[in-house]
Amino acid sequence: SISNTREAIVDIIVDEEEKVVKLIAEMPGVEKTDVKILVDKNIVDISAEHGGKKYHTKVPLTHKVEESSAKATYKNGILELVFKLVVEKQTGKKVEVE
């Protein structure tokens, strides 16, 4: 059977300066109230359905992010999801050579 669910076109932008990860997904033809986003263990699951348009995509994040920091906006068919990067402190100890 042929599925009428499309995969959203997704770009991931890592901004080391601002310490954020931006996920941008193109999903034209749906309303922002139709968009559902689930973040679990660095996998972002995005789905939307409106009339005959259906989108579903799972995006693995390669950077560690704070899941609770997620902010989403949807305008003109573009979903933008922004996460704060988890900044890991170095745990090693520097040893001076005498």
PDB file of C-alpha atoms in Angstrom, residues 41-93:
ATOM      1  CA  LYS A  41      16.103  10.495  24.284  1.00  0.00           C
ATOM      2  CA  ASN A  42      17.449  12.910  21.621  1.00  0.00           C
ATOM      3  CA  ILE A  43      14.917  11.768  18.993  1.00  0.00           C
ATOM      4  CA  VAL A  44      12.490  14.421  17.776  1.00  0.00           C
ATOM      5  CA  ASP A  45       9.241  12.939  16.458  1.00  0.00           C
ATOM      6  CA  ILE A  46       7.282  15.453  14.375  1.00  0.00           C
ATOM      7  CA  SER A  47       3.854  14.802  12.902  1.00  0.00           C
ATOM      8  CA  ALA A  48       1.105  16.945  11.427  1.00  0.00           C
ATOM      9  CA  GLU A  49      -2.169  16.277   9.648  1.00  0.00           C
ATOM     10  CA  HIS A  50      -4.578  18.718   8.021  1.00  0.00           C
ATOM     11  CA  GLY A  51      -7.116  17.722   5.403  1.00  0.00           C
ATOM     12  CA  GLY A  52      -5.241  15.620   2.859  1.00  0.00           C
ATOM     13  CA  LYS A  53      -1.790  16.650   4.067  1.00  0.00           C
ATOM     14  CA  LYS A  54       0.042  14.301   6.415  1.00  0.00           C
ATOM     15  CA  TYR A  55       3.617  14.587   7.608  1.00  0.00           C
ATOM     16  CA  HIS A  56       5.663  12.377   9.894  1.00  0.00           C
ATOM     17  CA  THR A  57       9.370  12.321  10.523  1.00  0.00           C
ATOM     18  CA  LYS A  58      11.774  11.218  13.251  1.00  0.00           C
ATOM     19  CA  VAL A  59      14.967  13.221  13.576  1.00  0.00           C
ATOM     20  CA  PRO A  60      17.892  12.000  15.693  1.00  0.00           C
ATOM     21  CA  LEU A  61      19.821  14.826  17.348  1.00  0.00           C
ATOM     22  CA  THR A  62      23.573  14.252  17.359  1.00  0.00           C
ATOM     23  CA  HIS A  63      24.201  16.887  20.045  1.00  0.00           C
ATOM     24  CA  LYS A  64      23.076  16.671  23.656  1.00  0.00           C
ATOM     25  CA  VAL A  65      20.243  19.121  24.241  1.00  0.00           C
ATOM     26  CA  GLU A  66      18.061  20.129  27.169  1.00  0.00           C
ATOM     27  CA  GLU A  67      14.715  18.582  26.193  1.00  0.00           C
ATOM     28  CA  SER A  68      12.851  20.904  28.571  1.00  0.00           C
ATOM     29  CA  SER A  69      14.301  23.986  26.817  1.00  0.00           C
ATOM     30  CA  ALA A  70      12.506  23.269  23.517  1.00  0.00           C
ATOM     31  CA  LYS A  71      10.680  26.200  21.946  1.00  0.00           C
ATOM     32  CA  ALA A  72       8.685  25.743  18.740  1.00  0.00           C
ATOM     33  CA  THR A  73       7.286  28.230  16.245  1.00  0.00           C
ATOM     34  CA  TYR A  74       5.370  27.517  13.049  1.00  0.00           C
ATOM     35  CA  LYS A  75       4.860  30.131  10.352  1.00  0.00           C
ATOM     36  CA  ASN A  76       4.213  29.929   6.598  1.00  0.00           C
ATOM     37  CA  GLY A  77       4.772  26.161   6.484  1.00  0.00           C
ATOM     38  CA  ILE A  78       8.076  26.280   8.388  1.00  0.00           C
ATOM     39  CA  LEU A  79       8.438  24.731  11.834  1.00  0.00           C
ATOM     40  CA  GLU A  80      11.392  25.985  13.860  1.00  0.00           C
ATOM     41  CA  LEU A  81      12.335  24.103  16.998  1.00  0.00           C
ATOM     42  CA  VAL A  82      15.128  25.503  19.193  1.00  0.00           C
ATOM     43  CA  PHE A  83      16.923  23.600  21.966  1.00  0.00           C
ATOM     44  CA  LYS A  84      19.639  24.735  24.344  1.00  0.00           C
ATOM     45  CA  LEU A  85      22.840  22.741  23.982  1.00  0.00           C
ATOM     46  CA  VAL A  86      24.002  20.829  27.035  1.00  0.00           C
ATOM     47  CA  VAL A  87      27.431  22.197  27.846  1.00  0.00           C
ATOM     48  CA  GLU A  88      29.471  19.429  29.356  1.00  0.00           C
ATOM     49  CA  LYS A  89      32.120  20.453  31.821  1.00  0.00           C
ATOM     50  CA  GLN A  90      35.440  18.739  31.484  1.00  0.00           C
ATOM     51  CA  THR A  91      35.880  16.271  34.306  1.00  0.00           C
ATOM     52  CA  GLY A  92      39.556  15.548  33.834  1.00  0.00           C
ATOM     53  CA  LYS A  93      42.302  17.075  35.950  1.00  0.00           C
TER      54      LYS A  93
END
